[in-house]
C-alpha cells in the first residue's frame, strides 16, 4: 500500500488516477482571512473549470474524523462510523509493525499540549523534532502505567505508538488531525471508557513533567513531550492489507494548515500547483480519467468526468458544447472556503 505523499514527484505513476489532497482549507480564522485574498492558482483553476463534481463527503468541523479520512474509508471499504475508522492498523502496516489479531488497537500519539491562559492546544506533531531514541525511552517510561491497567504498548515510530486494551472495542475517538491546533477538551468524548483515557493522560503529564529528556529538550528550545492523543481505534484485519486501486493521499498542505502558518500553507499550495496540479491538468487535457478530491475541515469534494452514457454526462457534454466554461463561478479562495 502506498505511503502518503509529503511532496509529490514531478511524474505521476500512470496506474494512479485518484488523488486526495488533505488540508485544502479550514474554518480557522487565519485560514478564512487568507482564503479571502488568496492568489489564483492557475492549474487548480483550470481543473475547477474543466472537471465536474462527481462525489461529495459532507459533515461539519465537529465530526470525529476528517473529511479525507472518511473519503478514504469509503474508497477502501472500511467502517465509516464517525470516530471508528481504523487508522491505527493502517499506520502500523506502513511502519512495518504487526499488531496481534483478535484485539482492538488504537494509535497513541505522543505530543505537546500547550497550556494557554484559557485552554490547552495540541501542537502540530511534525514540529516536535522527536528522535526515535527519545521516543522509545519516553514510551518505556510510561509503559508500566498502561500495563498496570491491562494495556499493551508497541513502538512504531517517533510519533506513532500503538496501544491495545479491551476498552477500545467500538471506542469512538477524534483523529489527531482533528485536535491538532485545537483545544483537546472539546474532543474528549463522553464514551464510558473516556474517563480511563483522561486519567492516563493526567498520569503521563505528571510523569513526564521533569523527565530528563524533556529537560534536555527545553534547554534546546524544543517543546516537551507532555501528553498523548488516542485515535484510530479498530481491528488490524480491517485495514492492514493492501487495497487495490487505492487513492493517492497527498498531505503536503496539512502541517502548515494545522499550525495556522498561512505563508507556509500558501507556499505549499503554490508548489502543488506547479507540480501535481500542473500534471493533472495536462492529463485531463489529454483525455485521461483523472479524479481529484479536495478535502477541507467539513467536506471533501471529488472532481472528475461523469460517465459518458450517464444522463448527467450527456447533459454536461451538451452544455459544454453550447457554452464552454471559462471561469469557475467563484474565485479559487472562496471556492475552497466552502469545504
Coordinates of N, CA, C and O in Angstrom, one line a residue, residues 89-182:
X89 N -4.4 0.6 12.6 CA -4.0 -0.6 11.9 C -3.3 -0.3 10.6 O -2.3 -0.9 10.2
X90 N -3.8 0.7 9.9 CA -3.3 1.2 8.6 C -1.8 1.7 8.8 O -0.9 1.3 8.1
X91 N -1.7 2.6 9.8 CA -0.4 3.2 10.1 C 0.6 2.1 10.5 O 1.8 2.2 10.2
X92 N 0.1 1.1 11.3 CA 1.0 0.1 11.8 C 1.6 -0.7 10.6 O 2.8 -1.1 10.5
X93 N 0.7 -0.9 9.6 CA 1.2 -1.6 8.3 C 2.3 -0.8 7.6 O 3.3 -1.3 7.1
X94 N 2.1 0.6 7.6 CA 3.1 1.4 7.0 C 4.4 1.4 7.8 O 5.5 1.5 7.2
X95 N 4.3 1.3 9.1 CA 5.5 1.2 10.0 C 6.2 -0.1 10.0 O 7.2 -0.3 10.7
X96 N 5.5 -1.1 9.4 CA 6.1 -2.5 9.4 C 5.8 -3.2 10.8 O 6.6 -4.1 11.1
X97 N 4.8 -2.7 11.5 CA 4.5 -3.3 12.8 C 3.3 -4.3 12.6 O 2.3 -3.9 12.0
X98 N 3.5 -5.5 13.2 CA 2.4 -6.4 13.2 C 1.7 -6.4 14.5 O 2.3 -6.6 15.6
X99 N 0.4 -6.0 14.5 CA -0.4 -5.9 15.7 C -1.1 -7.3 15.9 O -1.6 -7.9 15.0
X100 N -1.2 -7.7 17.1 CA -1.8 -9.0 17.5 C -3.3 -9.0 17.0 O -4.0 -8.0 17.3
X101 N -3.7 -10.1 16.4 CA -5.0 -10.2 15.9 C -6.0 -10.5 17.1 O -5.5 -10.9 18.2
X102 N -7.3 -10.3 16.9 CA -8.2 -10.6 17.9 C -8.3 -9.6 19.0 O -8.9 -9.8 20.1
X103 N -7.6 -8.4 18.8 CA -7.6 -7.3 19.8 C -7.9 -6.0 19.1 O -7.5 -5.8 17.9
X104 N -8.5 -5.1 19.8 CA -8.7 -3.8 19.3 C -7.5 -2.9 19.6 O -7.0 -3.0 20.7
X105 N -7.0 -2.1 18.6 CA -5.8 -1.3 18.8 C -6.2 0.1 18.5 O -7.2 0.4 17.8
X106 N -5.4 1.0 19.0 CA -5.5 2.5 18.7 C -4.1 3.1 18.5 O -3.1 2.5 19.0
X107 N -4.1 4.2 17.8 CA -2.9 4.9 17.6 C -2.7 5.9 18.8 O -3.6 6.6 19.2
X108 N -1.6 5.7 19.5 CA -1.3 6.6 20.6 C -0.1 7.5 20.2 O 1.0 7.1 20.0
X109 N -0.5 8.8 20.1 CA 0.4 9.8 19.6 C 1.0 10.7 20.7 O 0.3 11.5 21.3
X110 N 2.3 10.5 21.0 CA 3.0 11.4 22.0 C 3.0 12.8 21.4 O 3.2 13.0 20.2
X111 N 2.9 13.8 22.3 CA 2.9 15.2 21.8 C 3.0 16.2 22.9 O 3.2 15.9 24.1
X112 N 2.9 17.4 22.5 CA 2.9 18.6 23.4 C 1.6 19.3 23.5 O 1.1 19.7 22.4
X113 N 1.1 19.4 24.7 CA -0.2 20.1 24.9 C 0.2 21.5 25.5 O 0.7 21.5 26.7
X114 N 0.0 22.5 24.8 CA 0.4 23.9 25.2 C -0.7 24.5 26.1 O -1.8 24.6 25.7
X115 N -0.3 24.8 27.3 CA -1.2 25.4 28.3 C -1.3 26.9 28.0 O -0.3 27.7 28.2
X116 N -2.5 27.4 27.6 CA -2.7 28.8 27.4 C -3.4 29.4 28.5 O -3.6 28.8 29.6
X117 N -3.8 30.7 28.4 CA -4.5 31.3 29.5 C -5.8 30.7 29.8 O -6.3 30.6 30.9
X118 N -6.5 30.3 28.7 CA -7.9 29.8 28.8 C -8.0 28.3 28.6 O -9.0 27.7 29.1
X119 N -7.2 27.7 27.7 CA -7.3 26.4 27.4 C -6.0 25.8 26.8 O -5.1 26.5 26.6
X120 N -6.1 24.4 26.6 CA -4.9 23.7 26.1 C -5.0 23.8 24.5 O -6.1 23.9 23.9
X121 N -3.8 23.6 23.9 CA -3.7 23.5 22.5 C -2.8 22.3 22.1 O -1.7 22.3 22.7
X122 N -3.2 21.4 21.2 CA -2.3 20.4 20.8 C -1.4 20.9 19.7 O -1.9 21.3 18.6
X123 N -0.1 20.8 19.9 CA 0.8 21.3 18.8 C 0.9 20.4 17.7 O 0.8 19.2 17.8
X124 N 1.2 20.9 16.5 CA 1.3 20.1 15.3 C 2.5 19.2 15.4 O 3.6 19.7 15.7
X125 N 2.3 17.9 15.2 CA 3.4 16.9 15.5 C 4.7 17.0 14.8 O 5.8 16.8 15.4
X126 N 4.7 17.4 13.5 CA 5.9 17.4 12.7 C 7.0 18.4 13.2 O 8.1 18.3 12.9
X127 N 6.5 19.4 14.0 CA 7.4 20.4 14.5 C 8.1 20.0 15.8 O 8.9 20.8 16.4
X128 N 7.7 18.8 16.4 CA 8.3 18.4 17.7 C 9.7 18.0 17.6 O 10.4 18.0 18.6
X129 N 10.2 17.5 16.5 CA 11.6 17.1 16.3 C 12.0 16.0 17.3 O 13.0 16.1 18.0
X130 N 11.1 15.0 17.5 CA 11.3 14.0 18.5 C 12.1 12.8 17.8 O 11.7 12.3 16.8
X131 N 13.2 12.5 18.4 CA 14.1 11.4 17.8 C 13.5 10.0 18.1 O 12.7 9.9 19.1
X132 N 13.9 9.0 17.3 CA 13.4 7.7 17.6 C 13.9 7.2 19.0 O 13.2 6.6 19.8
X133 N 15.2 7.5 19.3 CA 15.7 7.1 20.6 C 15.0 7.7 21.8 O 14.6 7.0 22.8
X134 N 14.7 9.0 21.7 CA 14.0 9.7 22.8 C 12.5 9.2 22.9 O 12.0 9.0 24.0
X135 N 11.9 8.9 21.7 CA 10.6 8.4 21.7 C 10.5 7.0 22.4 O 9.6 6.8 23.2
X136 N 11.4 6.2 22.1 CA 11.5 4.9 22.7 C 11.6 4.9 24.2 O 11.0 4.2 24.9
X137 N 12.5 5.8 24.6 CA 12.8 6.0 26.1 C 11.5 6.5 26.8 O 11.2 6.0 27.9
X138 N 10.8 7.5 26.2 CA 9.6 8.0 26.8 C 8.5 7.0 26.8 O 7.8 6.9 27.8
X139 N 8.4 6.1 25.8 CA 7.4 5.1 25.8 C 7.7 4.1 26.9 O 6.8 3.6 27.6
X140 N 9.0 3.7 27.1 CA 9.3 2.8 28.2 C 9.1 3.4 29.5 O 8.7 2.6 30.5
X141 N 9.1 4.7 29.6 CA 8.9 5.4 30.9 C 7.4 5.2 31.3 O 7.0 5.0 32.5
X142 N 6.5 5.4 30.3 CA 5.1 5.4 30.6 C 4.5 4.0 30.6 O 3.3 3.8 31.0
X143 N 5.2 3.1 30.0 CA 4.6 1.7 29.8 C 4.1 1.1 31.0 O 2.9 0.6 31.0
X144 N 4.8 1.1 32.2 CA 4.2 0.5 33.4 C 2.9 1.0 33.8 O 2.0 0.3 34.3
X145 N 2.6 2.3 33.6 CA 1.3 2.9 34.0 C 0.2 2.3 33.1 O -0.9 2.1 33.6
X146 N 0.5 2.1 31.9 CA -0.5 1.4 31.0 C -0.7 0.0 31.3 O -1.8 -0.5 31.4
X147 N 0.4 -0.7 31.5 CA 0.3 -2.2 31.7 C -0.4 -2.5 33.0 O -1.0 -3.6 33.1
X148 N -0.3 -1.6 34.0 CA -1.0 -1.8 35.3 C -2.5 -1.9 35.0 O -3.2 -2.6 35.8
X149 N -3.0 -1.2 34.0 CA -4.4 -1.2 33.7 C -4.8 -2.2 32.6 O -5.9 -2.1 32.0
X150 N -3.8 -3.1 32.2 CA -4.1 -4.1 31.2 C -3.9 -3.7 29.8 O -4.4 -4.3 28.9
X151 N -3.2 -2.5 29.6 CA -2.9 -2.1 28.2 C -1.6 -2.7 27.7 O -0.7 -3.1 28.5
X152 N -1.5 -2.9 26.4 CA -0.3 -3.3 25.7 C 0.2 -2.1 24.8 O -0.6 -1.5 24.1
X153 N 1.5 -1.8 24.8 CA 2.1 -0.8 24.0 C 3.1 -1.4 23.1 O 3.9 -2.2 23.4
X154 N 3.1 -0.9 21.8 CA 4.1 -1.3 20.8 C 4.6 0.0 20.1 O 3.8 0.9 19.8
X155 N 5.9 0.1 20.0 CA 6.5 1.3 19.4 C 6.5 1.1 17.8 O 6.8 0.1 17.3
X156 N 6.0 2.2 17.1 CA 6.0 2.1 15.7 C 7.0 3.1 15.0 O 7.7 2.8 14.1
X157 N 7.0 4.3 15.5 CA 7.9 5.4 15.0 C 7.9 6.4 16.1 O 7.2 6.3 17.1
X158 N 8.7 7.5 15.9 CA 8.9 8.5 16.9 C 7.5 9.1 17.3 O 7.3 9.4 18.5
X159 N 6.6 9.3 16.4 CA 5.3 10.0 16.7 C 4.2 9.0 16.7 O 3.0 9.4 16.7
X160 N 4.4 7.7 16.5 CA 3.3 6.7 16.5 C 3.6 5.5 17.3 O 4.5 4.7 17.1
X161 N 2.9 5.5 18.5 CA 2.9 4.3 19.3 C 1.5 3.6 19.1 O 0.6 4.3 18.7
X162 N 1.5 2.3 19.4 CA 0.2 1.6 19.3 C -0.2 1.0 20.6 O 0.7 0.5 21.3
X163 N -1.5 1.1 20.9 CA -2.0 0.6 22.2 C -3.2 -0.3 22.0 O -4.0 0.0 21.2
X164 N -3.2 -1.3 22.9 CA -4.3 -2.3 22.8 C -4.9 -2.4 24.2 O -4.2 -2.4 25.2
X165 N -6.3 -2.5 24.2 CA -7.0 -2.7 25.5 C -8.4 -3.1 25.2 O -9.0 -2.6 24.2
X166 N -9.0 -3.9 26.0 CA -10.4 -4.3 25.7 C -11.4 -3.1 25.6 O -12.4 -3.2 24.9
X167 N -11.1 -2.0 26.3 CA -12.0 -0.9 26.3 C -12.0 -0.2 24.9 O -12.9 0.6 24.7
X168 N -11.1 -0.5 24.0 CA -11.0 0.1 22.7 C -12.0 -0.5 21.7 O -12.2 0.0 20.6
X169 N -12.6 -1.6 22.1 CA -13.6 -2.2 21.2 C -14.8 -1.2 21.0 O -15.4 -0.7 22.0
X170 N -15.0 -0.7 19.8 CA -16.0 0.2 19.4 C -15.9 1.5 20.2 O -16.9 2.1 20.6
X171 N -14.7 1.9 20.4 CA -14.4 3.2 21.2 C -14.2 4.3 20.2 O -13.2 4.4 19.5
X172 N -15.2 5.3 20.1 CA -15.1 6.4 19.1 C -14.1 7.4 19.6 O -14.3 7.9 20.8
X173 N -13.2 7.9 18.8 CA -12.3 8.9 19.3 C -11.9 9.8 18.1 O -11.8 9.3 16.9
X174 N -11.7 11.1 18.4 CA -11.3 12.0 17.3 C -9.9 11.8 16.8 O -9.0 11.4 17.5
X175 N -9.7 12.0 15.5 CA -8.4 11.8 14.9 C -7.5 12.9 15.3 O -7.9 14.0 15.8
X176 N -6.2 12.6 15.3 CA -5.2 13.5 15.7 C -5.3 14.8 14.8 O -5.1 15.9 15.3
X177 N -5.5 14.7 13.5 CA -5.7 15.8 12.6 C -6.8 16.7 13.1 O -6.7 18.0 13.0
X178 N -7.8 16.2 13.7 CA -9.0 17.0 14.2 C -8.6 17.8 15.4 O -9.1 18.9 15.5
X179 N -7.8 17.3 16.3 CA -7.5 18.0 17.5 C -6.2 18.9 17.4 O -6.1 19.8 18.2
X180 N -5.4 18.7 16.4 CA -4.2 19.5 16.3 C -4.5 20.9 16.1 O -5.3 21.3 15.2
X181 N -3.9 21.8 16.9 CA -4.1 23.2 16.8 C -5.4 23.6 17.5 O -5.8 24.8 17.4
X182 N -6.1 22.7 18.1 CA -7.3 22.9 18.8 C -7.2 22.6 20.3 O -6.3 22.0 20.8

